[in-house]
Amino acid sequence: MKFFITTPIYYTNDIPHIGHAYTTIACDILSRFNKLLKNDVYFLTGTDEHGQKVEKAAKEANIDPKKFVDMLSVNFEKLVNHLGCEIDDFIRTTEKRHIKSAQALWNKLIENNQIYLSNYEGWYSVRDEAFFQENELKKINGSFFTENGSPVEWVKEESYFFRLSNWEKKLVSYYENNTDKIAPKTRLNEVLSFIKSGLKDLSISRTTFKWGIPVPNNNKHVMYVWIDALCNYLTSINYPDIKSPIFRKYWPAVHIVGKDILRFHAVYWPAFLMAADLEPPKKIFAHGWWTNEGQKISKSLGNAIDPYEIINEYGLDQIRYFLFREVPFGNDGDFSKSAISIRVNADLSNNYGNLVQRILTFIVKNCDSHVSPSNKFNNEDLKILEHLNKKHKEYLDFMNNQQIDKGIKSVIELLSLTNSYVDNQAPWTLKKTNISRMHTVLYIIINIIVKSSLMLFPIIPGSAEKVLSFINIDINELDFDNFNELIDKDLRINPPSPIFPRIDQ
Ligand code: ME8
């Protein structure tokens, strides 16, 4: 099966922060999980470089917009690597391939009579790059603001419109008949009630600034940044060449987005796509919003969390783990340093790390660094192996439904049960009383360590690989297909080095 997954493309008006890192890591986790399922994965991210917001930031920095975005885009591209994410394409909306693709989409919409020229008059928020109705705004000291506190300005100009109103009924019936297209469920209901409240035609071009993709055949207009930006998902797989193998193979995509931009992805985007005779997205998953020690993350508060800084302080896998174990994927979360140490110490140091450390060290010291297959299982052994299979099934179900936190929790529960099994079986005592039984117990534990590492691999790839390397197993030898089979060869164990040192609180 093919699996095309995308992050939003991030605005190049500022440097990346933890929120951007969060979405990119989420896609990496789902992408790595799908690779382990042997799906053919294509993972796309990139930068959104046009529009008034970016133009304004360039002006404030007193730098030519193209030079400005060249400078800022690099930060996002470098971050992908730093987060340990394996992408297939990094797209920039100022690239030639994208301008060609966005203009082709525009022309297709013109050809299908989905666009007309008229005049727009209304409120616009540059910070959100979005139009607002007056009833969506609040008035403070005579000025209007959005719910999120963004200032709005009154815009009055000639504009091209997309016939969004024509898609209202079609979108409602599409989502009512395909309830798996938006997740989590509450977001589907939100989108449906928004659509049902009535869709107006959407202004999709601007004339009052220049930093955008020119509208074909009318250079007075640049495209509205959202039609330009959304189109990136098509550009990467070769649009407008919809017959190209890459396009035929991968479209439609799974879009992972923050809840702030759900409406653009779940209302405008499927409408644009259907209006251009293309399939709507396979799925749109909207995750929650991170706050910093209880406060909204914002430039003006100066409290944006720098991903480099926290990775440097806690370690990459520790941060990847914390972000996805701590908060159910889809919910809002609060970032706090004390929560990181509590979580990492409890799950990674005391549970997974401790199991690995004590068992591998024991084998190196007492078993000449070797573990051999065994099948002389007693009831306790069969019980823990049954847990292994049960937790594995749970894990697959959760991960297949983007419930990353629950998937991780299944593995951690298995590791806790295994630590108790170790305590009860006490291989150090068996060493004196029953050597053959000791070997069986160690063999079972090694199997659980290997399989747990496989399940944790999408979340903490570096550490999981390191654990497997202590056991001389290559991650590429493993997959979920033969998960129920135990390892049938002798294993040589290397002396382990600590993987998750406890964090001082
Ligand atoms: O919206 N918590 O770009 P953007 C969680 N260019 N996620 C957060 C976050 C936070 N506090 N802050 C940001 C845009 N994000 C458009 C997208 S797509 C065709 C165009 C993440 O730079 C989250 O994924 O404002 C959010 O949707 C995205 O960054 C917004 O990034």
XYZ file of C-alpha atoms and ligand atoms in Angstrom:
536
model
C 0.000 0.000 0.000
C 1.175 3.543 -0.622
C 1.198 6.201 2.064
C 1.707 9.894 1.205
C 2.030 12.012 4.326
C 2.494 15.780 4.593
C 3.220 18.447 7.183
C 1.864 21.952 6.674
C 4.435 24.054 4.869
C 5.697 26.580 7.385
C 5.733 30.343 6.907
C 9.181 31.786 6.395
C 8.425 34.860 8.491
C 10.349 33.683 11.537
C 12.550 30.876 12.848
C 11.024 27.461 13.613
C 9.814 26.655 17.124
C 8.601 23.594 18.990
C 5.147 23.689 17.331
C 6.681 23.235 13.876
C 8.974 20.520 15.190
C 5.971 18.741 16.707
C 4.070 18.346 13.439
C 7.171 17.297 11.533
C 8.051 14.637 14.133
C 4.433 13.393 14.103
C 4.706 12.807 10.367
C 8.082 11.123 10.796
C 6.630 8.747 13.408
C 3.697 7.822 11.176
C 5.977 7.561 8.180
C 8.444 5.235 9.945
C 5.551 3.173 11.314
C 4.170 2.755 7.811
C 7.577 1.777 6.481
C 7.679 -0.989 9.104
C 4.285 -2.111 7.760
C 6.079 -2.312 4.391
C 3.964 0.464 2.941
C 5.433 2.582 0.183
C 5.877 5.896 2.003
C 6.318 9.414 0.616
C 6.902 12.105 3.235
C 6.715 15.776 2.267
C 7.427 18.980 4.159
C 8.575 22.457 3.184
C 8.088 26.199 3.464
C 5.295 28.619 2.588
C 7.103 31.675 1.317
C 4.599 34.052 -0.283
C 1.922 36.375 1.012
C 1.563 39.541 2.986
C 2.758 38.102 6.282
C 6.103 37.021 4.855
C 6.418 40.219 2.790
C 5.819 42.282 5.929
C 8.486 40.357 7.883
C 10.977 40.895 5.040
C 10.182 44.624 4.988
C 10.640 44.865 8.741
C 14.025 43.162 8.372
C 14.775 45.507 5.495
C 15.722 42.601 3.234
C 14.511 41.805 -0.262
C 11.715 39.177 0.115
C 13.432 36.519 -2.005
C 16.692 36.887 -0.096
C 14.721 36.865 3.131
C 12.893 33.602 2.375
C 16.096 31.971 1.119
C 17.605 32.723 4.498
C 14.638 31.568 6.558
C 13.728 28.450 4.601
C 17.143 26.930 5.322
C 16.347 26.943 9.046
C 13.319 24.736 8.481
C 15.181 22.432 6.152
C 18.063 21.995 8.600
C 15.655 21.366 11.433
C 14.166 18.330 9.659
C 17.528 16.602 9.889
C 18.122 17.712 13.414
C 14.798 16.159 14.446
C 15.897 12.832 12.997
C 13.189 12.959 10.340
C 13.563 11.149 7.019
C 11.758 13.087 4.317
C 11.360 12.455 0.609
C 10.971 16.055 -0.527
C 11.349 19.550 0.885
C 9.289 21.976 -1.139
C 9.566 25.745 -1.292
C 6.703 27.709 -2.799
C 9.109 30.101 -4.527
C 10.483 27.252 -6.643
C 9.778 27.250 -10.383
C 8.105 23.836 -10.251
C 5.621 25.187 -7.731
C 4.795 28.396 -9.568
C 4.092 26.312 -12.670
C 1.930 23.917 -10.672
C -0.090 26.619 -8.851
C -0.741 28.436 -12.131
C -1.815 25.169 -13.748
C -4.260 24.562 -10.900
C -5.598 28.086 -11.368
C -6.043 27.550 -15.094
C -7.836 24.276 -14.482
C -10.249 26.037 -12.111
C -10.837 28.736 -14.749
C -11.423 26.045 -17.381
C -13.973 24.389 -15.081
C -15.736 27.729 -14.504
C -14.915 27.778 -10.793
C -13.403 31.268 -10.711
C -14.854 34.699 -11.510
C -13.643 38.299 -11.187
C -15.446 40.689 -8.845
C -14.749 43.031 -5.913
C -13.932 42.107 -2.353
C -14.653 44.208 0.651
C -14.123 42.893 4.166
C -11.831 42.104 7.054
C -8.463 40.438 6.600
C -5.960 39.194 9.177
C -2.396 39.219 7.880
C -1.199 37.133 10.810
C -3.666 34.345 9.930
C -3.650 35.129 6.199
C -7.419 34.740 6.378
C -10.655 36.637 5.694
C -13.153 37.104 8.509
C -16.836 37.948 8.849
C -17.597 40.728 11.293
C -19.534 38.323 13.537
C -16.344 36.256 13.962
C -14.474 39.258 15.405
C -14.362 41.000 18.758
C -14.136 44.763 19.198
C -11.556 46.124 21.646
C -11.143 49.885 22.069
C -12.764 50.526 18.721
C -10.571 48.058 16.778
C -11.514 44.589 15.609
C -9.576 41.415 16.466
C -9.972 37.728 15.697
C -10.788 35.177 18.416
C -7.040 34.530 18.736
C -6.304 38.211 19.154
C -4.926 38.877 15.661
C -5.580 42.405 14.382
C -7.633 42.695 11.178
C -7.637 45.313 8.462
C -10.388 46.389 6.099
C -9.610 45.311 2.558
C -11.364 46.691 -0.484
C -10.094 45.602 -3.871
C -10.788 43.830 -7.121
C -10.485 40.113 -6.558
C -10.980 36.759 -8.191
C -13.414 34.524 -6.353
C -13.635 30.770 -6.112
C -17.202 29.442 -6.220
C -16.967 27.845 -2.797
C -20.711 28.236 -2.191
C -21.357 25.681 -4.951
C -19.482 23.072 -2.895
C -21.410 23.409 0.344
C -23.857 20.548 -0.229
C -21.271 18.336 -1.899
C -18.845 18.732 1.002
C -21.527 17.958 3.566
C -22.576 14.785 1.818
C -18.940 13.837 1.175
C -18.047 14.052 4.869
C -21.296 12.484 6.032
C -20.586 9.499 3.814
C -16.868 9.349 4.576
C -16.603 9.959 8.285
C -13.006 8.721 8.422
C -11.709 11.602 6.316
C -11.249 13.992 9.232
C -9.804 12.950 12.565
C -10.145 13.086 15.523
C -13.972 12.722 15.393
C -14.651 16.008 17.209
C -12.856 17.837 14.400
C -15.145 16.235 11.830
C -18.148 17.579 13.691
C -16.567 21.012 13.876
C -15.934 21.066 10.140
C -19.409 19.812 9.321
C -21.098 22.435 11.430
C -18.913 25.141 9.880
C -19.863 24.025 6.360
C -23.536 23.730 7.285
C -23.525 27.279 8.639
C -23.115 28.359 5.003
C -20.166 28.794 2.642
C -19.595 32.059 0.793
C -17.478 32.350 -2.338
C -13.847 32.795 -1.416
C -11.615 35.670 -2.462
C -8.504 34.043 -3.962
C -6.421 36.908 -5.303
C -4.983 40.187 -4.049
C -3.929 43.384 -5.830
C -2.551 45.504 -2.983
C 0.839 43.796 -2.697
C 3.158 41.930 -5.031
C 4.789 39.054 -3.099
C 2.890 36.122 -4.536
C 2.406 33.955 -7.595
C 1.031 36.071 -10.472
C -2.470 35.134 -11.582
C -2.209 33.775 -15.149
C -3.215 36.387 -17.722
C -3.696 39.160 -15.173
C -0.461 40.328 -13.610
C -2.272 42.935 -11.547
C -3.266 40.093 -9.204
C -1.260 37.678 -7.107
C -2.827 34.468 -5.839
C -4.184 34.325 -2.322
C -1.420 32.663 -0.326
C -3.589 29.722 0.747
C -4.425 28.514 -2.757
C -0.701 28.835 -3.557
C 0.309 27.031 -0.350
C -2.162 24.139 -0.470
C -1.114 23.387 -4.004
C 2.360 22.399 -2.717
C 1.007 18.930 -1.953
C 0.331 18.443 -5.658
C 3.514 20.109 -6.901
C 5.751 17.687 -5.071
C 4.313 14.734 -6.947
C 4.585 16.416 -10.320
C 1.301 18.270 -10.836
C 0.080 19.209 -13.444
C 1.379 15.981 -14.941
C -1.331 13.862 -13.340
C -0.406 10.959 -15.577
C 3.142 10.812 -14.221
C 3.860 7.618 -12.261
C 4.605 9.493 -9.041
C 1.300 11.371 -9.140
C -0.724 8.289 -9.977
C 1.009 6.341 -7.281
C 0.745 8.719 -4.343
C -2.272 11.022 -4.667
C -4.323 11.508 -2.444
C -2.328 12.344 0.684
C -2.788 12.200 4.443
C -2.386 15.750 5.765
C -1.274 16.241 9.361
C -2.022 19.799 10.464
C -2.454 21.864 13.599
C -6.059 22.621 14.562
C -5.467 26.270 13.597
C -5.452 25.436 9.916
C -8.039 22.677 9.793
C -10.588 24.818 7.949
C -8.196 25.521 5.083
C -7.432 21.829 4.701
C -10.853 20.358 5.327
C -13.066 22.920 3.585
C -11.198 24.966 0.975
C -8.713 22.314 -0.104
C -11.146 19.462 -0.910
C -13.341 21.994 -2.701
C -10.408 23.238 -4.825
C -9.443 19.652 -5.567
C -12.886 18.447 -6.550
C -13.369 21.609 -8.600
C -10.150 20.728 -10.460
C -11.321 17.124 -11.042
C -8.888 15.719 -8.467
C -9.493 13.384 -5.567
C -9.896 15.025 -2.142
C -7.349 14.191 0.593
C -7.222 10.650 1.940
C -7.347 12.001 5.470
C -6.871 15.190 7.428
C -5.711 14.806 10.994
C -5.748 17.937 13.176
C -3.557 17.877 16.253
C -3.725 20.170 19.258
C -1.821 23.207 20.271
C 1.177 23.376 22.621
C 1.420 26.030 25.284
C 4.615 26.861 27.218
C 4.325 26.448 30.989
C 0.626 27.287 30.687
C 1.029 30.252 28.333
C 0.178 30.576 24.661
C 3.384 30.429 22.589
C 3.767 33.721 20.760
C 6.372 35.956 19.281
C 5.162 38.935 21.274
C 5.475 37.052 24.582
C 8.940 35.928 23.477
C 8.287 32.454 24.890
C 8.733 30.323 21.763
C 10.603 27.124 22.607
C 13.674 26.604 20.466
C 13.805 22.945 19.375
C 17.626 23.042 19.174
C 17.883 24.227 22.738
C 15.669 21.569 24.290
C 17.151 18.779 22.176
C 20.552 19.923 23.332
C 19.392 19.900 26.936
C 17.431 16.616 27.007
C 18.395 14.627 23.907
C 16.518 14.105 20.647
C 14.741 10.843 21.432
C 13.827 12.099 24.898
C 12.049 15.080 23.311
C 10.418 13.029 20.542
C 9.211 10.623 23.216
C 7.945 13.282 25.589
C 5.979 15.168 22.927
C 4.108 12.085 21.797
C 3.722 10.161 25.040
C 2.726 13.040 27.236
C -0.271 14.337 25.313
C -2.865 12.365 23.352
C -2.262 13.164 19.697
C -5.115 15.517 18.819
C -5.314 17.222 22.234
C -3.674 20.427 23.414
C -0.590 20.039 25.563
C 1.456 22.084 27.964
C 5.200 22.046 27.653
C 7.028 22.071 30.949
C 10.557 21.073 31.788
C 9.562 19.239 34.951
C 7.090 17.143 32.948
C 9.898 16.112 30.561
C 12.140 14.803 33.315
C 9.327 12.981 35.100
C 8.213 11.276 31.910
C 11.650 10.419 30.584
C 12.877 9.095 33.928
C 9.783 6.984 34.539
C 9.388 5.425 31.100
C 12.735 5.530 29.381
C 15.310 5.394 32.185
C 13.549 3.321 34.845
C 11.528 1.072 32.582
C 12.915 0.462 29.068
C 16.506 1.538 29.797
C 16.668 -0.317 33.081
C 15.377 -3.554 31.558
C 17.872 -3.357 28.715
C 20.751 -2.396 30.956
C 20.319 -5.029 33.620
C 19.546 -7.913 31.284
C 22.256 -7.245 28.728
C 24.850 -6.633 31.421
C 23.803 -9.857 33.135
C 24.159 -11.826 29.900
C 27.574 -10.340 29.174
C 28.803 -11.127 32.679
C 27.183 -14.494 33.274
C 26.417 -16.142 29.956
C 29.551 -15.496 27.986
C 27.595 -12.779 26.101
C 25.332 -15.327 24.420
C 21.619 -16.118 24.278
C 20.263 -19.219 22.567
C 16.748 -20.182 21.503
C 14.674 -22.261 23.885
C 11.152 -23.703 23.889
C 10.851 -25.174 27.351
C 8.288 -22.648 28.509
C 6.378 -22.754 31.777
C 3.095 -20.999 32.508
C 4.760 -17.749 33.543
C 6.705 -17.677 30.284
C 3.587 -18.353 28.244
C 1.773 -15.605 30.112
C 4.367 -12.937 29.367
C 4.531 -14.053 25.717
C 0.769 -13.725 25.548
C 1.113 -10.166 26.866
C 3.664 -9.499 24.157
C 1.215 -10.514 21.451
C -1.700 -8.685 23.017
C 0.248 -5.449 23.429
C 1.551 -5.738 19.902
C -1.996 -5.989 18.517
C -3.092 -3.008 20.600
C -0.077 -1.047 19.417
C -0.874 -1.715 15.753
C -4.509 -0.704 16.185
C -3.601 2.514 17.934
C -0.821 3.508 15.569
C -2.981 2.767 12.538
C -5.457 5.285 13.966
C -2.837 7.949 14.724
C -3.277 7.344 18.469
C 0.454 7.589 18.973
C 0.314 8.147 22.752
C -1.791 5.011 23.240
C 0.494 2.995 20.956
C 3.488 4.007 23.061
C 1.596 3.280 26.258
C 0.963 -0.310 25.151
C 4.704 -0.865 24.763
C 5.497 0.756 28.110
C 2.908 -1.456 29.820
C 4.524 -4.480 28.233
C 7.932 -3.344 29.495
C 6.567 -2.886 33.038
C 5.130 -6.404 32.958
C 8.469 -7.664 31.687
C 10.381 -5.929 34.477
C 8.072 -7.685 36.971
C 8.653 -10.957 35.154
C 12.403 -10.429 35.536
C 11.993 -9.745 39.266
C 9.819 -12.833 39.740
C 11.960 -15.180 37.678
C 15.172 -13.757 39.155
C 17.746 -15.018 36.633
C 20.509 -14.171 39.158
C 19.048 -16.838 41.493
C 18.446 -19.275 38.654
C 22.115 -18.984 37.856
C 22.779 -20.872 41.092
C 19.813 -23.250 40.962
C 18.761 -23.941 37.390
C 20.998 -22.824 34.548
C 18.793 -24.157 31.765
C 15.788 -22.302 33.196
C 17.903 -19.131 33.429
C 18.679 -19.390 29.702
C 15.012 -19.766 28.845
C 14.066 -16.709 30.899
C 16.811 -14.606 29.307
C 15.799 -15.763 25.852
C 12.229 -14.615 26.476
C 13.342 -11.252 27.823
C 15.660 -10.646 24.891
C 12.794 -11.362 22.524
C 10.624 -8.832 24.311
C 13.401 -6.230 24.277
C 13.864 -6.721 20.540
C 10.146 -6.509 19.763
C 9.585 -3.538 22.043
C 12.491 -1.764 20.369
C 10.876 -2.415 17.005
C 7.598 -0.936 18.238
C 9.394 2.063 19.745
C 11.551 2.571 16.667
C 9.197 5.053 14.917
C 9.176 7.249 18.032
C 12.784 6.968 19.244
C 14.625 5.641 16.186
C 18.175 6.390 17.323
C 17.846 4.765 20.735
C 15.879 1.760 19.492
C 18.540 1.110 16.880
C 21.241 1.438 19.504
C 19.545 -1.136 21.738
C 19.205 -3.498 18.785
C 22.852 -2.978 17.922
C 23.800 -4.216 21.428
C 21.961 -7.424 20.491
C 23.576 -7.477 17.033
C 20.246 -7.162 15.279
C 19.715 -4.872 12.324
C 16.365 -3.030 12.305
C 15.996 -4.004 8.641
C 15.805 -7.674 9.624
C 12.643 -6.958 11.597
C 9.054 -6.313 10.642
C 5.567 -6.715 12.006
C 4.710 -9.650 9.718
C 6.721 -12.247 11.601
C 6.274 -10.526 14.930
C 4.817 -13.597 16.629
C 7.800 -15.753 15.800
C 10.569 -15.775 18.348
C 14.187 -15.311 17.247
C 15.520 -18.668 16.077
C 19.255 -18.071 16.171
C 22.024 -17.652 18.728
C 22.622 -14.037 19.633
C 25.827 -12.431 20.743
C 25.334 -9.533 23.138
C 27.647 -6.516 23.289
C 28.288 -4.768 26.578
C 25.584 -2.052 26.650
C 26.338 1.605 27.178
C 23.687 3.671 28.987
C 20.989 4.959 26.628
C 18.728 6.968 28.903
C 20.668 8.474 31.804
C 18.294 9.746 34.475
C 17.564 13.453 34.223
C 18.178 15.410 37.429
C 15.003 17.213 38.369
O -0.061 27.945 8.984
N 1.457 23.849 18.841
O 2.217 27.977 8.658
P 2.758 28.211 10.130
C 1.353 22.878 17.930
N 1.921 28.284 6.105
N 1.623 23.046 16.630
C 2.025 24.247 16.217
C 2.168 25.326 17.125
C 1.868 25.081 18.501
N 1.976 26.020 19.427
N 2.597 26.391 16.413
C 2.723 25.991 15.125
C 0.921 27.954 8.268
N 2.377 24.692 14.999
C 0.755 27.839 6.775
C 0.413 26.420 6.414
S -0.096 24.466 4.657
C -0.581 24.356 3.070
C 0.199 26.152 4.955
C 2.412 23.891 13.766
O 4.216 28.482 9.983
C 1.041 23.323 13.422
O 1.194 22.246 12.538
O 1.936 29.189 10.861
C 0.422 24.466 12.665
O -0.651 24.040 11.864
C 1.598 24.924 11.821
O 2.735 24.763 12.694
C 1.443 26.369 11.389
O 2.630 26.773 10.790
